[in-house]
Amino acid sequence: MTQEDGDLDSLVRKRIRALRVAQGWSLEELATRAHLSQSSLSRIENGQRRLALDQLVTLARALDTTLDQLVETATDDIVTSPTIDSTHSQMRWTIKADPGMSVVRQRMTEPPPENPARMRAHPGHEWLVVLSGTAILMLGHRRFRLETNQAAEFPTMMPHAIGAESGPCEILGIFDRDARRGHQRDGDDAQGAPE
């Protein structure tokens, strides 16, 4: 076994134990869920028993994770820089673990459109938090006032728009793949809606 293999082996064992403890499960509870004996699981966690692929698959399922996540090694590129869109006062980051998701930071100065025909509706889901100032979220015919540190989450099939109230505001939004595509297709046609 190489040093690298030994490091991965040790990492996987630590993850199994950490995930079990995080769930609040005893050795006996996880062993029952994974159809292993308690002593076998204890020896796996302590490095006294060889890790077998079939046991790792079973343990991953019992721990509600995947084999890939259980054996994933740390990467060196954990820091990412944003793509900057100065036209829309935005910074955008993709989430490496789920490239379909993106995080957007946007500064807004204009109120949301008053005309419901200017609101967007598209497949997807959005979550946002107000970092500074006060934002107004329009959902259909409803108006929500969001203060600093308040968040909102909504399905984007509801016509929606967001803008500032009484001065600039800054938001941080998380968009799933469909929501991001919907905003990219819509372009600039809805004033005050995040891209």
GROMACS .gro file of N, CA and C in nm, residues 2-140:
model
  417
    2THR      N    1   0.062   0.219  -0.086
    2THR     CA    2   0.139   0.343  -0.093
    2THR      C    3   0.093   0.439   0.015
    3GLN      N    4   0.172   0.543   0.036
    3GLN     CA    5   0.136   0.646   0.134
    3GLN      C    6   0.002   0.709   0.098
    4GLU      N    7  -0.018   0.734  -0.033
    4GLU     CA    8  -0.144   0.795  -0.079
    4GLU      C    9  -0.262   0.703  -0.051
    5ASP      N   10  -0.245   0.572  -0.076
    5ASP     CA   11  -0.353   0.477  -0.047
    5ASP      C   12  -0.384   0.475   0.102
    6GLY      N   13  -0.279   0.479   0.184
    6GLY     CA   14  -0.297   0.479   0.330
    6GLY      C   15  -0.370   0.603   0.377
    7ASP      N   16  -0.339   0.717   0.315
    7ASP     CA   17  -0.407   0.841   0.352
    7ASP      C   18  -0.555   0.836   0.316
    8LEU      N   19  -0.586   0.783   0.198
    8LEU     CA   20  -0.726   0.770   0.156
    8LEU      C   21  -0.800   0.673   0.248
    9ASP      N   22  -0.736   0.562   0.280
    9ASP     CA   23  -0.795   0.462   0.369
    9ASP      C   24  -0.830   0.527   0.503
   10SER      N   25  -0.737   0.601   0.558
   10SER     CA   26  -0.758   0.668   0.687
   10SER      C   27  -0.869   0.773   0.676
   11LEU      N   28  -0.869   0.848   0.567
   11LEU     CA   29  -0.972   0.950   0.546
   11LEU      C   30  -1.112   0.889   0.539
   12VAL      N   31  -1.126   0.779   0.466
   12VAL     CA   32  -1.257   0.713   0.452
   12VAL      C   33  -1.305   0.663   0.588
   13ARG      N   34  -1.218   0.605   0.665
   13ARG     CA   35  -1.255   0.555   0.799
   13ARG      C   36  -1.301   0.671   0.888
   14LYS      N   37  -1.229   0.782   0.883
   14LYS     CA   38  -1.267   0.899   0.963
   14LYS      C   39  -1.402   0.954   0.918
   15ARG      N   40  -1.427   0.952   0.787
   15ARG     CA   41  -1.557   1.001   0.737
   15ARG      C   42  -1.671   0.912   0.784
   16ILE      N   43  -1.650   0.782   0.780
   16ILE     CA   44  -1.756   0.689   0.824
   16ILE      C   45  -1.791   0.720   0.969
   17ARG      N   46  -1.690   0.732   1.053
   17ARG     CA   47  -1.715   0.760   1.194
   17ARG      C   48  -1.780   0.898   1.211
   18ALA      N   49  -1.728   0.999   1.143
   18ALA     CA   50  -1.782   1.135   1.156
   18ALA      C   51  -1.928   1.142   1.111
   19LEU      N   52  -1.961   1.075   1.001
   19LEU     CA   53  -2.100   1.075   0.953
   19LEU      C   54  -2.191   1.002   1.051
   20ARG      N   55  -2.142   0.892   1.107
   20ARG     CA   56  -2.221   0.818   1.206
   20ARG      C   57  -2.248   0.905   1.328
   21VAL      N   58  -2.144   0.971   1.379
   21VAL     CA   59  -2.159   1.056   1.497
   21VAL      C   60  -2.250   1.174   1.467
   22ALA      N   61  -2.236   1.233   1.347
   22ALA     CA   62  -2.320   1.347   1.309
   22ALA      C   63  -2.468   1.309   1.308
   23GLN      N   64  -2.498   1.184   1.272
   23GLN     CA   65  -2.637   1.137   1.273
   23GLN      C   66  -2.685   1.104   1.414
   24GLY      N   67  -2.590   1.099   1.509
   24GLY     CA   68  -2.626   1.065   1.646
   24GLY      C   69  -2.646   0.914   1.664
   25TRP      N   70  -2.584   0.835   1.576
   25TRP     CA   71  -2.602   0.690   1.581
   25TRP      C   72  -2.488   0.623   1.656
   26SER      N   73  -2.521   0.519   1.729
   26SER     CA   74  -2.421   0.435   1.794
   26SER      C   75  -2.363   0.340   1.689
   27LEU      N   76  -2.256   0.271   1.725
   27LEU     CA   77  -2.201   0.168   1.636
   27LEU      C   78  -2.309   0.065   1.602
   28GLU      N   79  -2.385   0.029   1.703
   28GLU     CA   80  -2.489  -0.072   1.684
   28GLU      C   81  -2.595  -0.026   1.584
   29GLU      N   82  -2.637   0.102   1.593
   29GLU     CA   83  -2.740   0.152   1.501
   29GLU      C   84  -2.692   0.152   1.356
   30LEU      N   85  -2.569   0.201   1.332
   30LEU     CA   86  -2.518   0.201   1.195
   30LEU      C   87  -2.493   0.058   1.147
   31ALA      N   88  -2.442  -0.026   1.232
   31ALA     CA   89  -2.417  -0.165   1.194
   31ALA      C   90  -2.547  -0.232   1.151
   32THR      N   91  -2.655  -0.207   1.222
   32THR     CA   92  -2.786  -0.263   1.187
   32THR      C   93  -2.831  -0.210   1.051
   33ARG      N   94  -2.818  -0.080   1.029
   33ARG     CA   95  -2.859  -0.020   0.902
   33ARG      C   96  -2.776  -0.072   0.784
   34ALA      N   97  -2.648  -0.101   0.810
   34ALA     CA   98  -2.558  -0.146   0.704
   34ALA      C   99  -2.549  -0.299   0.695
   35HIS      N  100  -2.626  -0.368   0.778
   35HIS     CA  101  -2.626  -0.515   0.780
   35HIS      C  102  -2.486  -0.571   0.805
   36LEU      N  103  -2.417  -0.509   0.903
   36LEU     CA  104  -2.286  -0.555   0.947
   36LEU      C  105  -2.294  -0.585   1.096
   37SER      N  106  -2.198  -0.660   1.145
   37SER     CA  107  -2.193  -0.679   1.290
   37SER      C  108  -2.131  -0.553   1.351
   38GLN      N  109  -2.163  -0.530   1.477
   38GLN     CA  110  -2.111  -0.413   1.546
   38GLN      C  111  -1.959  -0.422   1.555
   39SER      N  112  -1.906  -0.540   1.579
   39SER     CA  113  -1.761  -0.555   1.591
   39SER      C  114  -1.693  -0.530   1.456
   40SER      N  115  -1.755  -0.573   1.347
   40SER     CA  116  -1.697  -0.547   1.213
   40SER      C  117  -1.691  -0.397   1.187
   41LEU      N  118  -1.798  -0.326   1.217
   41LEU     CA  119  -1.801  -0.182   1.195
   41LEU      C  120  -1.697  -0.113   1.283
   42SER      N  121  -1.684  -0.155   1.406
   42SER     CA  122  -1.584  -0.097   1.495
   42SER      C  123  -1.444  -0.117   1.439
   43ARG      N  124  -1.414  -0.237   1.387
   43ARG     CA  125  -1.282  -0.265   1.329
   43ARG      C  126  -1.261  -0.185   1.201
   44ILE      N  127  -1.366  -0.163   1.124
   44ILE     CA  128  -1.353  -0.079   1.002
   44ILE      C  129  -1.317   0.062   1.043
   45GLU      N  130  -1.389   0.119   1.140
   45GLU     CA  131  -1.363   0.256   1.183
   45GLU      C  132  -1.224   0.271   1.244
   46ASN      N  133  -1.176   0.170   1.313
   46ASN     CA  134  -1.047   0.176   1.383
   46ASN      C  135  -0.929   0.131   1.299
   47GLY      N  136  -0.952   0.091   1.175
   47GLY     CA  137  -0.842   0.051   1.088
   47GLY      C  138  -0.793  -0.090   1.112
   48GLN      N  139  -0.868  -0.170   1.183
   48GLN     CA  140  -0.827  -0.307   1.214
   48GLN      C  141  -0.885  -0.407   1.116
   49ARG      N  142  -0.966  -0.359   1.023
   49ARG     CA  143  -1.025  -0.446   0.923
   49ARG      C  144  -1.011  -0.379   0.787
   50ARG      N  145  -0.979  -0.459   0.687
   50ARG     CA  146  -0.963  -0.410   0.551
   50ARG      C  147  -1.095  -0.352   0.499
   51LEU      N  148  -1.085  -0.243   0.424
   51LEU     CA  149  -1.204  -0.183   0.364
   51LEU      C  150  -1.236  -0.260   0.236
   52ALA      N  151  -1.355  -0.314   0.228
   52ALA     CA  152  -1.399  -0.386   0.108
   52ALA      C  153  -1.500  -0.298   0.034
   53LEU      N  154  -1.494  -0.301  -0.098
   53LEU     CA  155  -1.580  -0.216  -0.180
   53LEU      C  156  -1.728  -0.240  -0.151
   54ASP      N  157  -1.768  -0.365  -0.140
   54ASP     CA  158  -1.910  -0.393  -0.114
   54ASP      C  159  -1.956  -0.336   0.020
   55GLN      N  160  -1.867  -0.340   0.120
   55GLN     CA  161  -1.902  -0.281   0.250
   55GLN      C  162  -1.910  -0.128   0.241
   56LEU      N  163  -1.821  -0.068   0.163
   56LEU     CA  164  -1.824   0.078   0.147
   56LEU      C  165  -1.953   0.123   0.080
   57VAL      N  166  -1.997   0.048  -0.020
   57VAL     CA  167  -2.123   0.082  -0.088
   57VAL      C  168  -2.239   0.074   0.011
   58THR      N  169  -2.243  -0.031   0.089
   58THR     CA  170  -2.349  -0.050   0.188
   58THR      C  171  -2.343   0.059   0.295
   59LEU      N  172  -2.223   0.089   0.342
   59LEU     CA  173  -2.209   0.194   0.444
   59LEU      C  174  -2.249   0.330   0.388
   60ALA      N  175  -2.211   0.358   0.264
   60ALA     CA  176  -2.249   0.487   0.203
   60ALA      C  177  -2.401   0.500   0.199
   61ARG      N  178  -2.469   0.395   0.156
   61ARG     CA  179  -2.616   0.400   0.152
   61ARG      C  180  -2.674   0.421   0.292
   62ALA      N  181  -2.622   0.345   0.389
   62ALA     CA  182  -2.673   0.355   0.526
   62ALA      C  183  -2.650   0.494   0.584
   63LEU      N  184  -2.543   0.560   0.541
   63LEU     CA  185  -2.510   0.694   0.590
   63LEU      C  186  -2.573   0.804   0.505
   64ASP      N  187  -2.656   0.764   0.408
   64ASP     CA  188  -2.725   0.858   0.319
   64ASP      C  189  -2.627   0.947   0.242
   65THR      N  190  -2.525   0.883   0.187
   65THR     CA  191  -2.429   0.952   0.102
   65THR      C  192  -2.400   0.860  -0.016
   66THR      N  193  -2.305   0.899  -0.099
   66THR     CA  194  -2.267   0.816  -0.213
   66THR      C  195  -2.126   0.763  -0.192
   67LEU      N  196  -2.093   0.660  -0.264
   67LEU     CA  197  -1.957   0.605  -0.257
   67LEU      C  198  -1.857   0.712  -0.302
   68ASP      N  199  -1.892   0.787  -0.407
   68ASP     CA  200  -1.803   0.893  -0.455
   68ASP      C  201  -1.773   0.994  -0.345
   69GLN      N  202  -1.876   1.035  -0.271
   69GLN     CA  203  -1.854   1.133  -0.164
   69GLN      C  204  -1.774   1.072  -0.049
   70LEU      N  205  -1.793   0.945  -0.025
   70LEU     CA  206  -1.722   0.878   0.084
   70LEU      C  207  -1.573   0.867   0.056
   71VAL      N  208  -1.535   0.846  -0.070
   71VAL     CA  209  -1.393   0.827  -0.104
   71VAL      C  210  -1.330   0.949  -0.171
   72GLU      N  211  -1.406   1.056  -0.185
   72GLU     CA  212  -1.356   1.177  -0.250
   72GLU      C  213  -1.234   1.231  -0.176
   73THR      N  214  -1.132   1.269  -0.251
   73THR     CA  215  -1.013   1.327  -0.189
   73THR      C  216  -1.021   1.478  -0.195
   74ALA      N  217  -0.952   1.542  -0.104
   74ALA     CA  218  -0.951   1.688  -0.100
   74ALA      C  219  -0.884   1.742  -0.226
   75THR      N  220  -0.934   1.854  -0.273
   75THR     CA  221  -0.874   1.917  -0.390
   75THR      C  222  -0.801   2.042  -0.347
   76ASP      N  223  -0.707   2.083  -0.430
   76ASP     CA  224  -0.631   2.204  -0.399
   76ASP      C  225  -0.704   2.330  -0.442
   77ASP      N  226  -0.796   2.317  -0.538
   77ASP     CA  227  -0.864   2.435  -0.590
   77ASP      C  228  -0.998   2.458  -0.521
   78ILE      N  229  -0.991   2.487  -0.392
   78ILE     CA  230  -1.114   2.509  -0.316
   78ILE      C  231  -1.157   2.655  -0.316
   79VAL      N  232  -1.068   2.744  -0.357
   79VAL     CA  233  -1.100   2.887  -0.362
   79VAL      C  234  -1.136   2.924  -0.505
   80THR      N  235  -1.249   2.994  -0.522
   80THR     CA  236  -1.289   3.038  -0.656
   80THR      C  237  -1.306   3.189  -0.657
   81SER      N  238  -1.286   3.245  -0.772
   81SER     CA  239  -1.306   3.388  -0.790
   81SER      C  240  -1.432   3.411  -0.871
   82PRO      N  241  -1.499   3.522  -0.847
   82PRO     CA  242  -1.625   3.547  -0.919
   82PRO      C  243  -1.601   3.594  -1.062
   83THR      N  244  -1.704   3.574  -1.144
   83THR     CA  245  -1.711   3.639  -1.273
   83THR      C  246  -1.781   3.771  -1.247
   84ILE      N  247  -1.725   3.880  -1.294
   84ILE     CA  248  -1.781   4.012  -1.264
   84ILE      C  249  -1.852   4.067  -1.386
   85ASP      N  250  -1.977   4.109  -1.364
   85ASP     CA  251  -2.058   4.171  -1.469
   85ASP      C  252  -2.089   4.313  -1.421
   86SER      N  253  -2.004   4.408  -1.458
   86SER     CA  254  -2.021   4.544  -1.409
   86SER      C  255  -2.145   4.612  -1.467
   87THR      N  256  -2.193   4.567  -1.583
   87THR     CA  257  -2.314   4.625  -1.642
   87THR      C  258  -2.434   4.606  -1.549
   88HIS      N  259  -2.443   4.488  -1.485
   88HIS     CA  260  -2.556   4.459  -1.397
   88HIS      C  261  -2.518   4.467  -1.249
   89SER      N  262  -2.399   4.521  -1.218
   89SER     CA  263  -2.349   4.530  -1.080
   89SER      C  264  -2.357   4.394  -1.011
   90GLN      N  265  -2.302   4.292  -1.077
   90GLN     CA  266  -2.311   4.154  -1.027
   90GLN      C  267  -2.176   4.087  -1.017
   91MET      N  268  -2.167   3.996  -0.921
   91MET     CA  269  -2.059   3.898  -0.915
   91MET      C  270  -2.129   3.762  -0.915
   92ARG      N  271  -2.073   3.665  -0.989
   92ARG     CA  272  -2.135   3.534  -0.998
   92ARG      C  273  -2.030   3.426  -0.973
   93TRP      N  274  -2.066   3.329  -0.888
   93TRP     CA  275  -1.981   3.214  -0.860
   93TRP      C  276  -2.058   3.088  -0.896
   94THR      N  277  -1.991   2.990  -0.956
   94THR     CA  278  -2.055   2.860  -0.974
   94THR      C  279  -2.018   2.773  -0.855
   95ILE      N  280  -2.103   2.678  -0.825
   95ILE     CA  281  -2.078   2.585  -0.715
   95ILE      C  282  -2.020   2.458  -0.776
   96LYS      N  283  -1.894   2.429  -0.747
   96LYS     CA  284  -1.825   2.317  -0.811
   96LYS      C  285  -1.894   2.184  -0.787
   97ALA      N  286  -1.947   2.163  -0.668
   97ALA     CA  287  -2.011   2.036  -0.637
   97ALA      C  288  -2.140   2.017  -0.717
   98ASP      N  289  -2.201   2.127  -0.759
   98ASP     CA  290  -2.322   2.122  -0.840
   98ASP      C  291  -2.317   2.235  -0.942
   99PRO      N  292  -2.253   2.211  -1.058
   99PRO     CA  293  -2.235   2.317  -1.156
   99PRO      C  294  -2.366   2.380  -1.205
  100GLY      N  295  -2.478   2.315  -1.180
  100GLY     CA  296  -2.607   2.372  -1.217
  100GLY      C  297  -2.649   2.485  -1.126
  101MET      N  298  -2.586   2.496  -1.010
  101MET     CA  299  -2.619   2.601  -0.913
  101MET      C  300  -2.520   2.716  -0.929
  102SER      N  301  -2.568   2.836  -0.905
  102SER     CA  302  -2.476   2.950  -0.902
  102SER      C  303  -2.519   3.047  -0.792
  103VAL      N  304  -2.421   3.121  -0.745
  103VAL     CA  305  -2.442   3.221  -0.641
  103VAL      C  306  -2.416   3.357  -0.705
  104VAL      N  307  -2.505   3.452  -0.684
  104VAL     CA  308  -2.494   3.584  -0.744
  104VAL      C  309  -2.502   3.690  -0.635
  105ARG      N  310  -2.409   3.784  -0.639
  105ARG     CA  311  -2.415   3.901  -0.551
  105ARG      C  312  -2.445   4.020  -0.641
  106GLN      N  313  -2.549   4.095  -0.606
  106GLN     CA  314  -2.592   4.205  -0.693
  106GLN      C  315  -2.628   4.327  -0.612
  107ARG      N  316  -2.586   4.442  -0.661
  107ARG     CA  317  -2.622   4.571  -0.603
  107ARG      C  318  -2.736   4.628  -0.687
  108MET      N  319  -2.842   4.669  -0.620
  108MET     CA  320  -2.959   4.724  -0.689
  108MET      C  321  -2.984   4.865  -0.642
  109THR      N  322  -3.024   4.951  -0.734
  109THR     CA  323  -3.055   5.089  -0.700
  109THR      C  324  -3.197   5.127  -0.740
  110GLU      N  325  -3.256   5.053  -0.832
  110GLU     CA  326  -3.390   5.084  -0.884
  110GLU      C  327  -3.496   5.000  -0.813
  111PRO      N  328  -3.617   5.053  -0.797
  111PRO     CA  329  -3.726   4.972  -0.741
  111PRO      C  330  -3.769   4.866  -0.842
  112PRO      N  331  -3.842   4.765  -0.796
  112PRO     CA  332  -3.892   4.666  -0.892
  112PRO      C  333  -3.996   4.729  -0.982
  113PRO      N  334  -4.021   4.671  -1.098
  113PRO     CA  335  -4.121   4.729  -1.189
  113PRO      C  336  -4.261   4.723  -1.128
  114GLU      N  337  -4.338   4.826  -1.149
  114GLU     CA  338  -4.477   4.831  -1.101
  114GLU      C  339  -4.568   4.748  -1.190
  115ASN      N  340  -4.534   4.738  -1.317
  115ASN     CA  341  -4.616   4.667  -1.415
  115ASN      C  342  -4.592   4.516  -1.405
  116PRO      N  343  -4.693   4.436  -1.366
  116PRO     CA  344  -4.675   4.291  -1.354
  116PRO      C  345  -4.628   4.226  -1.485
  117ALA      N  346  -4.655   4.288  -1.599
  117ALA     CA  347  -4.613   4.231  -1.727
  117ALA      C  348  -4.461   4.234  -1.740
  118ARG      N  349  -4.392   4.315  -1.658
  118ARG     CA  350  -4.246   4.324  -1.664
  118ARG      C  351  -4.177   4.224  -1.571
  119MET      N  352  -4.256   4.144  -1.498
  119MET     CA  353  -4.198   4.044  -1.408
  119MET      C  354  -4.166   3.916  -1.485
  120ARG      N  355  -4.073   3.839  -1.433
  120ARG     CA  356  -4.030   3.715  -1.497
  120ARG      C  357  -4.098   3.595  -1.433
  121ALA      N  358  -4.121   3.493  -1.513
  121ALA     CA  359  -4.168   3.363  -1.465
  121ALA      C  360  -4.098   3.259  -1.551
  122HIS      N  361  -4.041   3.160  -1.487
  122HIS     CA  362  -3.968   3.055  -1.558
  122HIS      C  363  -3.950   2.938  -1.464
  123PRO      N  364  -3.917   2.819  -1.514
  123PRO     CA  365  -3.892   2.706  -1.425
  123PRO      C  366  -3.776   2.736  -1.332
  124GLY      N  367  -3.778   2.676  -1.216
  124GLY     CA  368  -3.665   2.688  -1.125
  124GLY      C  369  -3.704   2.727  -0.985
  125HIS      N  370  -3.600   2.754  -0.905
  125HIS     CA  371  -3.617   2.789  -0.765
  125HIS      C  372  -3.506   2.887  -0.728
  126GLU      N  373  -3.538   2.989  -0.650
  126GLU     CA  374  -3.439   3.087  -0.608
  126GLU      C  375  -3.444   3.107  -0.458
  127TRP      N  376  -3.328   3.140  -0.404
  127TRP     CA  377  -3.313   3.178  -0.263
  127TRP      C  378  -3.228   3.302  -0.262
  128LEU      N  379  -3.262   3.401  -0.178
  128LEU     CA  380  -3.182   3.522  -0.169
  128LEU      C  381  -3.182   3.574  -0.027
  129VAL      N  382  -3.076   3.646   0.006
  129VAL     CA  383  -3.065   3.714   0.135
  129VAL      C  384  -3.021   3.857   0.107
  130VAL      N  385  -3.076   3.951   0.184
  130VAL     CA  386  -3.040   4.091   0.168
  130VAL      C  387  -2.915   4.116   0.254
  131LEU      N  388  -2.806   4.159   0.190
  131LEU     CA  389  -2.681   4.186   0.260
  131LEU      C  390  -2.678   4.326   0.320
  132SER      N  391  -2.739   4.421   0.249
  132SER     CA  392  -2.746   4.558   0.301
  132SER      C  393  -2.864   4.630   0.237
  133GLY      N  394  -2.916   4.728   0.308
  133GLY     CA  395  -3.029   4.805   0.257
  133GLY      C  396  -3.161   4.731   0.273
  134THR      N  397  -3.259   4.775   0.195
  134THR     CA  398  -3.392   4.714   0.197
  134THR      C  399  -3.431   4.681   0.054
  135ALA      N  400  -3.476   4.558   0.034
  135ALA     CA  401  -3.518   4.513  -0.098
  135ALA      C  402  -3.669   4.491  -0.099
  136ILE      N  403  -3.726   4.505  -0.217
  136ILE     CA  404  -3.868   4.474  -0.236
  136ILE      C  405  -3.875   4.358  -0.334
  137LEU      N  406  -3.942   4.252  -0.291
  137LEU     CA  407  -3.963   4.134  -0.375
  137LEU      C  408  -4.109   4.133  -0.417
  138MET      N  409  -4.131   4.134  -0.546
  138MET     CA  410  -4.267   4.125  -0.600
  138MET      C  411  -4.287   3.980  -0.644
  139LEU      N  412  -4.391   3.916  -0.592
  139LEU     CA  413  -4.430   3.780  -0.632
  139LEU      C  414  -4.576   3.786  -0.672
  140GLY      N  415  -4.601   3.777  -0.802
  140GLY     CA  416  -4.738   3.794  -0.850
  140GLY      C  417  -4.787   3.932  -0.812
   0.00000   0.00000   0.00000
